[in-house]
Amino acid sequence: MTDSSVETFNRLIRTELPARTPKLFGTACVLGGSIAGLLAARVLADHAREVVIVERDEPETTGRPRAGVPQDRHGHALLPGGLKQLERWLPGVVDEAQTLGGHLAPLGQQGVYYDGRPRAQGGDAKLLLGSRPFLEARVRNRVLALPNVSTVTGLATGLVYTDDGRVGGVQVGSATVSADFVVDAMGRASRLSSWLEQAGYQRPVLERMPTGIHYVTGLFERTKSADSLEEACVLDLISPRAMPFDLTVASVNVIEDNQWLVMLMSYEEQPAARSLDAFRAVCNDLPPIFRQATSGVPTHGLETYHQADSRRRDFAGLTHFPAGLVAVGDAVASFNPIYGQGISSAALHASCLSEYLTTDPDLTSPATDFFALQQVITDAAWTLSAGADAARHDAITGTKASAEVEQQRSAMNQIIQATLTDPTITEVFAAVTFMDAHPATLADPTFLDRVRTCVGVS
């Protein structure tokens, strides 16, 4: 990690609104109406006369799951880094979420366990809790209320180009939506790479990190108010005991409508439980909050989700790319969702877009400056999630990592062990995992000396 990357990251996580927002476009078009697309539309609303969001699902403002977001039925918590950006672009949205049933959990209601051992608490970060559809609906309602933002329901099937090779619009079914600027927010299954290749442009290199995760999630009635609970959100990280790996992560959160959301994640070929009885049996062996949460009446049947890999597309490395086009959110990078980085990364991509558009970009050329900013955010998130997944993958395949990588993995294991007893180390580590500080923070020599002293390593 370079010093310039740290400086850029620290600049992008600022929370003040830009001092100037020049009008640059007649019409801007966003492909995809999930959180990444909605926040991109919010930024573009400052720079365009009209912003059109093309979404294949009907606009959903009530908080119900959407067919195009299969993972939205599972656990989500808005990390502090993303929470600050959400409030930056949509002031008052956090208070609104709390009024409607979301819960802003203070540090004292958060719990992280490693094999059942509680992590020391440090810092004062708060987590906004609610289901993914609930959180997304809060964002959608705010963005669609902007006077210059509208939606078109339909499936985008390709790009339209001008005579000079710029992107000039989007094909939606048999119609064309003309646009001066287009944002791809179509998610991890985005078709943009194929469209570019068909038009004679470079296809971004796709990197995959095998994960093979399986989620199973249950919703249960909650009889106590969120404010009265000792624990409102708990994450239990479980070391693999043997090959093949079994239950690895369990989480429990309060969500809206007086419910608990309980999620089990495994790396096995099948979910950790398929029946309610089996689900509860697993939870009975976890920290007590899991038994408490699953003792309530189920409010929905168990939901499962499988993700084969984490992905990232290297737009920053392209040399032949059309002007007037960028990509955000999972269309660029989708991580192992257990790390909770998706929404926060999407929010920070909006910050990248804002900085790009407020610094007098050359809109007749490809948006290389935007992709350079975005790469800093992507690298920061990928370092943590893909690093841990790579270590697991190497253990399974018997692959020997380089001495440098082994040293980094050893340092990370020591940091995790130190968080069990040292609140200061916990605070630093949590800030990085919460996307509120750059991962280079964990390589600071003074910090690492404290870690080694804590775990008794000379």
Short mmCIF file of C-alpha atoms in Angstrom, two decimals:
data_model
loop_
_atom_site.label_atom_id
_atom_site.label_comp_id
_atom_site.label_asym_id
_atom_site.label_seq_id
_atom_site.Cartn_x
_atom_site.Cartn_y
_atom_site.Cartn_z
CA MET A 1 0.00 0.00 0.00
CA THR A 2 1.49 3.36 -1.01
CA ASP A 3 1.32 6.59 0.94
CA SER A 4 -0.68 8.09 -1.93
CA SER A 5 -3.29 5.34 -1.58
CA VAL A 6 -3.67 6.09 2.12
CA GLU A 7 -4.00 9.82 1.41
CA THR A 8 -6.60 9.15 -1.28
CA PHE A 9 -8.56 6.80 0.98
CA ASN A 10 -8.57 9.35 3.80
CA ARG A 11 -9.80 12.01 1.39
CA LEU A 12 -12.58 9.82 0.02
CA ILE A 13 -14.00 8.98 3.45
CA ARG A 14 -14.59 12.65 4.27
CA THR A 15 -18.19 13.45 5.09
CA GLU A 16 -18.63 17.09 4.09
CA LEU A 17 -20.54 17.78 0.88
CA PRO A 18 -18.53 19.11 -2.08
CA ALA A 19 -18.10 22.87 -2.20
CA ARG A 20 -18.96 23.04 -5.90
CA THR A 21 -21.10 20.82 -8.10
CA PRO A 22 -20.76 21.93 -11.74
CA LYS A 23 -23.53 21.00 -14.15
CA LEU A 24 -21.93 18.68 -16.66
CA PHE A 25 -24.70 16.66 -18.33
CA GLY A 26 -28.11 17.00 -19.81
CA THR A 27 -29.02 13.40 -19.01
CA ALA A 28 -27.14 10.80 -16.99
CA CYS A 29 -28.26 7.17 -16.92
CA VAL A 30 -27.68 4.58 -14.19
CA LEU A 31 -28.10 0.89 -14.99
CA GLY A 32 -29.37 -0.83 -11.85
CA GLY A 33 -31.41 0.45 -8.94
CA SER A 34 -29.73 -1.26 -6.00
CA ILE A 35 -27.84 0.74 -3.38
CA ALA A 36 -24.77 1.31 -5.57
CA GLY A 37 -26.90 2.61 -8.43
CA LEU A 38 -29.09 4.72 -6.18
CA LEU A 39 -26.14 6.46 -4.54
CA ALA A 40 -24.52 7.04 -7.93
CA ALA A 41 -27.81 8.62 -9.04
CA ARG A 42 -27.77 10.83 -5.93
CA VAL A 43 -24.31 12.15 -6.84
CA LEU A 44 -25.26 12.59 -10.50
CA ALA A 45 -28.33 14.59 -9.49
CA ASP A 46 -25.91 17.39 -8.56
CA HIS A 47 -24.34 17.36 -12.01
CA ALA A 48 -27.11 16.53 -14.50
CA ARG A 49 -30.36 18.12 -15.55
CA GLU A 50 -31.96 14.68 -15.50
CA VAL A 51 -30.93 11.30 -14.05
CA VAL A 52 -32.64 8.15 -15.31
CA ILE A 53 -32.32 4.86 -13.41
CA VAL A 54 -32.95 1.77 -15.53
CA GLU A 55 -34.05 -1.12 -13.30
CA ARG A 56 -35.41 -4.50 -14.38
CA ASP A 57 -37.47 -4.86 -11.17
CA GLU A 58 -40.42 -2.59 -10.49
CA PRO A 59 -39.39 0.20 -8.08
CA GLU A 60 -39.73 -1.25 -4.58
CA THR A 61 -40.14 1.38 -1.88
CA THR A 62 -41.78 -0.65 0.88
CA GLY A 63 -38.81 -2.84 1.83
CA ARG A 64 -39.74 -6.19 0.28
CA PRO A 65 -37.05 -8.51 -1.15
CA ARG A 66 -36.33 -8.13 -4.87
CA ALA A 67 -35.80 -10.91 -7.40
CA GLY A 68 -32.65 -9.24 -8.71
CA VAL A 69 -30.95 -9.25 -5.29
CA PRO A 70 -30.98 -12.88 -4.06
CA GLN A 71 -28.62 -12.12 -1.16
CA ASP A 72 -30.93 -9.46 0.29
CA ARG A 73 -32.78 -12.03 2.38
CA HIS A 74 -29.67 -12.56 4.49
CA GLY A 75 -27.78 -10.57 7.11
CA HIS A 76 -26.67 -7.01 6.46
CA ALA A 77 -25.36 -4.34 8.80
CA LEU A 78 -24.31 -0.93 7.62
CA LEU A 79 -20.68 -0.48 8.69
CA PRO A 80 -19.61 2.89 10.12
CA GLY A 81 -17.65 3.80 6.97
CA GLY A 82 -20.73 3.33 4.81
CA LEU A 83 -23.04 4.80 7.42
CA LYS A 84 -21.18 8.10 7.35
CA GLN A 85 -21.32 8.26 3.56
CA LEU A 86 -25.02 7.40 3.54
CA GLU A 87 -25.73 10.24 5.93
CA ARG A 88 -23.46 12.49 3.88
CA TRP A 89 -25.47 12.07 0.70
CA LEU A 90 -28.89 11.60 2.31
CA PRO A 91 -28.94 13.69 5.50
CA GLY A 92 -31.44 12.42 8.05
CA VAL A 93 -31.70 8.93 6.57
CA VAL A 94 -30.30 7.29 9.72
CA ASP A 95 -32.88 8.96 11.96
CA GLU A 96 -35.58 7.95 9.49
CA ALA A 97 -34.41 4.33 9.56
CA GLN A 98 -34.54 4.30 13.35
CA THR A 99 -38.02 5.81 13.38
CA LEU A 100 -39.25 3.07 11.04
CA GLY A 101 -37.80 0.19 13.02
CA GLY A 102 -34.08 0.07 12.30
CA HIS A 103 -31.68 0.14 15.22
CA LEU A 104 -28.45 2.08 15.67
CA ALA A 105 -26.45 -0.25 17.89
CA PRO A 106 -23.85 1.39 20.15
CA LEU A 107 -20.61 -0.37 20.93
CA GLY A 108 -22.01 -1.82 24.15
CA GLN A 109 -24.63 -3.79 22.20
CA GLN A 110 -22.15 -5.23 19.70
CA GLY A 111 -20.39 -8.53 20.24
CA VAL A 112 -17.65 -10.30 18.31
CA TYR A 113 -16.54 -13.78 19.36
CA TYR A 114 -13.68 -15.96 18.19
CA ASP A 115 -14.54 -19.59 18.91
CA GLY A 116 -16.88 -18.39 21.63
CA ARG A 117 -14.33 -16.06 23.25
CA PRO A 118 -15.48 -12.41 23.30
CA ARG A 119 -13.33 -9.79 21.64
CA ALA A 120 -12.30 -6.82 23.78
CA GLN A 121 -14.39 -3.75 23.06
CA GLY A 122 -12.70 -0.59 21.85
CA GLY A 123 -13.81 2.61 20.15
CA ASP A 124 -17.30 4.03 19.82
CA ALA A 125 -18.45 2.91 16.36
CA LYS A 126 -22.17 2.35 15.83
CA LEU A 127 -23.84 -0.09 13.42
CA LEU A 128 -27.16 0.54 11.67
CA LEU A 129 -29.16 -2.69 11.82
CA GLY A 130 -32.02 -3.70 9.57
CA SER A 131 -32.70 -6.12 6.74
CA ARG A 132 -31.19 -5.35 3.33
CA PRO A 133 -34.62 -4.59 1.76
CA PHE A 134 -35.38 -2.24 4.65
CA LEU A 135 -32.10 -0.33 4.32
CA GLU A 136 -32.34 -0.22 0.53
CA ALA A 137 -35.90 1.13 0.69
CA ARG A 138 -34.74 4.04 2.86
CA VAL A 139 -32.15 4.96 0.23
CA ARG A 140 -34.53 4.45 -2.69
CA ASN A 141 -37.27 6.61 -1.21
CA ARG A 142 -34.85 9.48 -0.65
CA VAL A 143 -33.22 9.30 -4.08
CA LEU A 144 -36.45 8.92 -6.04
CA ALA A 145 -37.84 11.95 -4.21
CA LEU A 146 -35.21 14.15 -5.90
CA PRO A 147 -36.95 16.27 -8.57
CA ASN A 148 -34.55 15.37 -11.38
CA VAL A 149 -34.37 11.60 -10.79
CA SER A 150 -36.73 9.17 -12.53
CA THR A 151 -36.87 5.46 -13.28
CA VAL A 152 -37.46 3.28 -16.33
CA THR A 153 -38.48 -0.34 -15.76
CA GLY A 154 -36.84 -2.65 -18.24
CA LEU A 155 -33.79 -4.72 -19.08
CA ALA A 156 -30.76 -2.89 -20.48
CA THR A 157 -29.47 -4.84 -23.48
CA GLY A 158 -26.56 -2.73 -24.70
CA LEU A 159 -24.89 0.63 -25.07
CA VAL A 160 -25.35 3.22 -27.79
CA TYR A 161 -22.26 5.05 -29.06
CA THR A 162 -21.80 8.45 -30.70
CA ASP A 163 -19.87 8.97 -33.93
CA ASP A 164 -16.74 9.92 -31.97
CA GLY A 165 -16.86 6.72 -29.87
CA ARG A 166 -18.35 8.12 -26.68
CA VAL A 167 -21.19 6.34 -24.92
CA GLY A 168 -24.34 8.19 -25.92
CA GLY A 169 -27.10 6.11 -24.37
CA VAL A 170 -28.49 2.73 -23.43
CA GLN A 171 -30.67 0.26 -25.28
CA VAL A 172 -33.60 -0.80 -23.09
CA GLY A 173 -35.71 -3.38 -24.90
CA SER A 174 -36.72 -1.79 -28.20
CA ALA A 175 -36.24 1.75 -26.87
CA THR A 176 -33.16 3.92 -26.51
CA VAL A 177 -32.43 6.09 -23.48
CA SER A 178 -30.12 8.86 -24.65
CA ALA A 179 -27.51 9.92 -22.10
CA ASP A 180 -24.35 11.99 -21.83
CA PHE A 181 -22.96 9.76 -19.07
CA VAL A 182 -23.73 6.15 -18.10
CA VAL A 183 -23.04 4.26 -14.87
CA ASP A 184 -23.06 0.46 -14.78
CA ALA A 185 -24.52 -0.69 -11.46
CA MET A 186 -25.85 -4.04 -12.72
CA GLY A 187 -24.15 -6.07 -10.00
CA ARG A 188 -21.80 -9.04 -10.11
CA ALA A 189 -23.63 -10.48 -13.14
CA SER A 190 -23.14 -7.26 -15.12
CA ARG A 191 -23.10 -7.72 -18.90
CA LEU A 192 -20.98 -4.63 -19.53
CA SER A 193 -17.78 -6.61 -20.23
CA SER A 194 -19.46 -8.46 -23.10
CA TRP A 195 -20.96 -5.25 -24.48
CA LEU A 196 -17.54 -3.60 -24.52
CA GLU A 197 -15.89 -6.56 -26.21
CA GLN A 198 -18.61 -6.70 -28.87
CA ALA A 199 -18.05 -3.02 -29.62
CA GLY A 200 -14.30 -3.50 -30.07
CA TYR A 201 -13.21 -2.19 -26.67
CA GLN A 202 -11.15 -3.98 -24.04
CA ARG A 203 -12.86 -6.39 -21.72
CA PRO A 204 -11.77 -5.76 -18.10
CA VAL A 205 -9.81 -8.64 -16.62
CA LEU A 206 -11.94 -10.61 -14.16
CA GLU A 207 -10.24 -11.91 -11.02
CA ARG A 208 -12.00 -14.62 -9.03
CA MET A 209 -11.28 -15.82 -5.50
CA PRO A 210 -13.04 -19.15 -4.77
CA THR A 211 -15.15 -19.05 -1.62
CA GLY A 212 -17.92 -21.63 -1.99
CA ILE A 213 -19.95 -20.12 0.82
CA HIS A 214 -23.41 -21.29 1.85
CA TYR A 215 -25.76 -19.17 3.93
CA VAL A 216 -28.86 -20.28 5.75
CA THR A 217 -30.92 -17.58 7.45
CA GLY A 218 -33.91 -17.60 9.75
CA LEU A 219 -36.18 -14.80 11.00
CA PHE A 220 -37.77 -15.00 14.45
CA GLU A 221 -40.10 -12.89 16.56
CA ARG A 222 -38.41 -10.60 19.07
CA THR A 223 -40.34 -9.76 22.23
CA LYS A 224 -37.91 -7.23 23.74
CA SER A 225 -37.26 -3.76 22.39
CA ALA A 226 -33.88 -3.32 20.72
CA ASP A 227 -32.86 -0.60 23.18
CA SER A 228 -33.40 -2.92 26.17
CA LEU A 229 -31.14 -5.72 24.89
CA GLU A 230 -27.66 -6.37 26.23
CA GLU A 231 -26.62 -7.55 22.75
CA ALA A 232 -28.27 -6.41 19.52
CA CYS A 233 -25.77 -7.79 17.03
CA VAL A 234 -23.25 -10.60 17.46
CA LEU A 235 -20.72 -12.16 15.11
CA ASP A 236 -19.16 -15.49 16.05
CA LEU A 237 -16.12 -16.51 14.01
CA ILE A 238 -15.35 -20.21 14.29
CA SER A 239 -11.99 -21.76 13.44
CA PRO A 240 -12.13 -24.74 11.08
CA ARG A 241 -11.66 -27.89 13.11
CA ALA A 242 -11.07 -30.33 10.29
CA MET A 243 -11.30 -30.73 6.55
CA PRO A 244 -13.75 -30.27 4.96
CA PHE A 245 -14.65 -27.03 6.72
CA ASP A 246 -17.93 -26.90 8.60
CA LEU A 247 -19.74 -23.99 10.24
CA THR A 248 -17.41 -21.00 10.03
CA VAL A 249 -19.45 -17.88 10.81
CA ALA A 250 -22.68 -17.20 12.68
CA SER A 251 -24.37 -13.85 13.15
CA VAL A 252 -27.47 -12.53 14.85
CA ASN A 253 -28.95 -9.03 14.46
CA VAL A 254 -32.08 -7.24 15.50
CA ILE A 255 -33.99 -5.95 12.49
CA GLU A 256 -37.20 -4.07 11.85
CA ASP A 257 -40.69 -5.33 12.73
CA ASN A 258 -39.54 -6.74 16.09
CA GLN A 259 -37.54 -9.57 14.56
CA TRP A 260 -34.23 -11.34 14.97
CA LEU A 261 -32.25 -12.27 11.86
CA VAL A 262 -29.97 -15.25 12.48
CA MET A 263 -27.53 -16.42 9.82
CA LEU A 264 -25.19 -19.42 9.64
CA MET A 265 -22.41 -19.61 7.07
CA SER A 266 -20.44 -22.66 6.07
CA TYR A 267 -17.93 -23.64 3.41
CA GLU A 268 -19.44 -27.09 3.02
CA GLU A 269 -21.21 -28.31 -0.10
CA GLN A 270 -24.52 -27.88 1.70
CA PRO A 271 -25.89 -25.26 4.11
CA ALA A 272 -25.20 -25.73 7.82
CA ALA A 273 -28.86 -26.67 8.44
CA ARG A 274 -31.87 -27.44 6.29
CA SER A 275 -34.62 -27.79 8.89
CA LEU A 276 -35.72 -25.49 11.67
CA ASP A 277 -34.84 -28.09 14.31
CA ALA A 278 -31.35 -28.53 12.88
CA PHE A 279 -30.92 -24.75 12.66
CA ARG A 280 -31.84 -24.33 16.32
CA ALA A 281 -29.60 -27.21 17.33
CA VAL A 282 -26.59 -25.50 15.77
CA CYS A 283 -27.48 -22.21 17.45
CA ASN A 284 -27.72 -23.90 20.85
CA ASP A 285 -23.96 -24.53 20.72
CA LEU A 286 -23.17 -20.86 20.01
CA PRO A 287 -23.06 -17.86 22.42
CA PRO A 288 -26.31 -17.61 24.42
CA ILE A 289 -27.80 -14.81 22.30
CA PHE A 290 -28.28 -17.33 19.45
CA ARG A 291 -30.44 -19.62 21.58
CA GLN A 292 -32.41 -16.60 22.79
CA ALA A 293 -33.03 -15.31 19.27
CA THR A 294 -34.06 -18.65 17.75
CA SER A 295 -36.43 -19.51 20.61
CA GLY A 296 -38.99 -17.09 19.16
CA VAL A 297 -41.71 -17.96 16.68
CA PRO A 298 -40.35 -18.10 13.11
CA THR A 299 -41.68 -15.26 10.96
CA HIS A 300 -40.45 -16.77 7.69
CA GLY A 301 -39.09 -20.05 6.39
CA LEU A 302 -35.34 -20.66 6.24
CA GLU A 303 -33.61 -19.02 3.27
CA THR A 304 -30.39 -20.27 1.65
CA TYR A 305 -27.85 -18.58 -0.62
CA HIS A 306 -24.72 -19.86 -2.35
CA GLN A 307 -21.85 -17.77 -3.72
CA ALA A 308 -19.04 -19.56 -5.51
CA ASP A 309 -16.47 -16.79 -5.51
CA SER A 310 -15.54 -13.19 -4.86
CA ARG A 311 -14.93 -11.17 -8.03
CA ARG A 312 -13.25 -7.98 -9.14
CA ARG A 313 -12.99 -6.43 -12.58
CA ASP A 314 -9.91 -4.37 -13.39
CA PHE A 315 -11.29 -1.25 -15.04
CA ALA A 316 -8.27 0.76 -13.87
CA GLY A 317 -5.99 -1.30 -16.10
CA LEU A 318 -7.85 -0.61 -19.37
CA THR A 319 -6.22 1.43 -22.13
CA HIS A 320 -9.03 1.24 -24.72
CA PHE A 321 -12.32 2.26 -23.12
CA PRO A 322 -15.13 4.60 -24.20
CA ALA A 323 -15.63 8.03 -22.66
CA GLY A 324 -18.82 8.75 -20.74
CA LEU A 325 -18.92 5.40 -18.90
CA VAL A 326 -18.06 4.15 -15.40
CA ALA A 327 -19.03 1.15 -13.24
CA VAL A 328 -19.78 0.95 -9.51
CA GLY A 329 -20.70 -1.51 -6.78
CA ASP A 330 -20.67 -5.25 -7.38
CA ALA A 331 -20.26 -4.62 -11.11
CA VAL A 332 -16.66 -3.76 -10.18
CA ALA A 333 -16.04 -5.90 -7.10
CA SER A 334 -18.19 -8.27 -5.08
CA PHE A 335 -16.66 -9.62 -1.90
CA ASN A 336 -17.35 -12.53 0.40
CA PRO A 337 -20.47 -11.01 1.95
CA ILE A 338 -19.70 -12.18 5.47
CA TYR A 339 -17.33 -9.22 5.81
CA GLY A 340 -20.22 -6.81 5.30
CA GLN A 341 -18.32 -4.55 2.91
CA GLY A 342 -20.77 -4.42 0.01
CA ILE A 343 -23.00 -1.51 1.01
CA SER A 344 -20.11 0.50 2.44
CA SER A 345 -18.01 -0.02 -0.71
CA ALA A 346 -20.95 1.11 -2.83
CA ALA A 347 -21.30 4.24 -0.70
CA LEU A 348 -17.60 5.00 -1.08
CA HIS A 349 -17.84 4.50 -4.85
CA ALA A 350 -20.33 7.39 -4.77
CA SER A 351 -17.64 9.41 -3.02
CA CYS A 352 -15.22 8.52 -5.83
CA LEU A 353 -17.76 9.62 -8.44
CA SER A 354 -18.30 12.92 -6.65
CA GLU A 355 -14.59 13.69 -6.46
CA TYR A 356 -14.16 12.82 -10.12
CA LEU A 357 -17.03 15.05 -11.26
CA THR A 358 -16.09 18.00 -9.07
CA THR A 359 -12.47 18.22 -10.25
CA ASP A 360 -13.06 19.40 -13.84
CA PRO A 361 -12.71 16.02 -15.60
CA ASP A 362 -12.08 15.73 -19.31
CA LEU A 363 -15.39 14.14 -20.27
CA THR A 364 -14.24 13.55 -23.84
CA SER A 365 -11.74 10.96 -22.57
CA PRO A 366 -12.21 7.70 -20.65
CA ALA A 367 -12.80 8.14 -16.91
CA THR A 368 -9.37 6.83 -15.91
CA ASP A 369 -9.14 9.25 -12.98
CA PHE A 370 -12.39 7.86 -11.58
CA PHE A 371 -11.24 4.27 -11.86
CA ALA A 372 -7.95 5.15 -10.15
CA LEU A 373 -9.88 6.57 -7.19
CA GLN A 374 -12.19 3.58 -7.10
CA GLN A 375 -9.27 1.15 -7.16
CA VAL A 376 -8.09 2.53 -3.82
CA ILE A 377 -11.45 1.63 -2.23
CA THR A 378 -11.60 -1.76 -3.95
CA ASP A 379 -8.06 -2.65 -2.93
CA ALA A 380 -8.79 -1.72 0.68
CA ALA A 381 -11.83 -4.00 0.88
CA TRP A 382 -10.25 -6.80 -1.15
CA THR A 383 -7.15 -6.87 1.08
CA LEU A 384 -9.16 -8.04 4.06
CA SER A 385 -11.81 -10.30 2.58
CA ALA A 386 -9.87 -11.94 -0.25
CA GLY A 387 -6.76 -12.22 1.93
CA ALA A 388 -8.57 -14.40 4.44
CA ASP A 389 -10.24 -16.42 1.69
CA ALA A 390 -6.91 -16.93 -0.07
CA ALA A 391 -5.38 -18.32 3.12
CA ARG A 392 -8.22 -20.81 3.45
CA HIS A 393 -7.99 -21.76 -0.24
CA ASP A 394 -4.24 -22.35 0.05
CA ALA A 395 -4.79 -24.55 3.12
CA ILE A 396 -7.32 -26.69 1.25
CA THR A 397 -5.22 -27.07 -1.90
CA GLY A 398 -1.89 -27.40 -0.14
CA THR A 399 -0.54 -24.34 -1.92
CA LYS A 400 2.53 -22.79 -0.29
CA ALA A 401 2.38 -19.00 -0.19
CA SER A 402 5.40 -16.74 -0.53
CA ALA A 403 7.38 -15.80 2.56
CA GLU A 404 5.97 -12.26 2.38
CA VAL A 405 2.37 -13.48 2.26
CA GLU A 406 2.98 -15.95 5.10
CA GLN A 407 4.40 -13.12 7.17
CA GLN A 408 1.32 -10.98 6.48
CA ARG A 409 -1.00 -13.85 7.42
CA SER A 410 0.93 -14.48 10.63
CA ALA A 411 0.67 -10.79 11.54
CA MET A 412 -3.08 -10.83 10.90
CA ASN A 413 -3.54 -13.90 13.11
CA GLN A 414 -1.59 -12.17 15.87
CA ILE A 415 -3.77 -9.05 15.52
CA ILE A 416 -6.92 -11.13 15.84
CA GLN A 417 -5.57 -12.88 18.93
CA ALA A 418 -4.59 -9.53 20.45
CA THR A 419 -8.12 -8.16 20.01
CA LEU A 420 -9.31 -10.68 22.59
CA THR A 421 -7.61 -8.72 25.36
CA ASP A 422 -6.50 -5.27 24.14
CA PRO A 423 -9.25 -2.65 23.50
CA THR A 424 -6.80 -0.31 21.72
CA ILE A 425 -5.84 -2.99 19.20
CA THR A 426 -9.52 -3.82 18.76
CA GLU A 427 -10.33 -0.17 18.01
CA VAL A 428 -7.66 0.05 15.30
CA PHE A 429 -8.60 -3.30 13.76
CA ALA A 430 -12.32 -2.50 13.84
CA ALA A 431 -11.77 0.84 12.11
CA VAL A 432 -10.15 -0.99 9.19
CA THR A 433 -12.79 -3.71 8.97
CA PHE A 434 -15.50 -1.02 9.23
CA MET A 435 -13.94 0.77 6.17
CA ASP A 436 -13.23 3.78 8.37
CA ALA A 437 -9.44 3.47 8.08
CA HIS A 438 -7.02 2.19 5.43
CA PRO A 439 -5.57 -1.34 5.88
CA ALA A 440 -2.07 0.17 5.93
CA THR A 441 -2.93 1.18 9.49
CA LEU A 442 -2.43 -2.44 10.49
CA ALA A 443 1.14 -2.42 9.20
CA ASP A 444 2.26 0.51 11.34
CA PRO A 445 5.42 -0.63 13.23
CA THR A 446 4.28 0.85 16.56
CA PHE A 447 0.94 -0.90 16.25
CA LEU A 448 2.57 -4.23 15.36
CA ASP A 449 4.98 -3.91 18.31
CA ARG A 450 1.95 -3.54 20.60
CA VAL A 451 0.36 -6.61 18.99
CA ARG A 452 3.47 -8.75 19.43
CA THR A 453 3.82 -7.68 23.05
CA CYS A 454 0.17 -8.49 23.68
CA VAL A 455 0.41 -12.03 22.28
CA GLY A 456 3.87 -12.70 23.73
CA VAL A 457 5.81 -12.82 20.46
CA SER A 458 9.27 -11.27 20.40
#
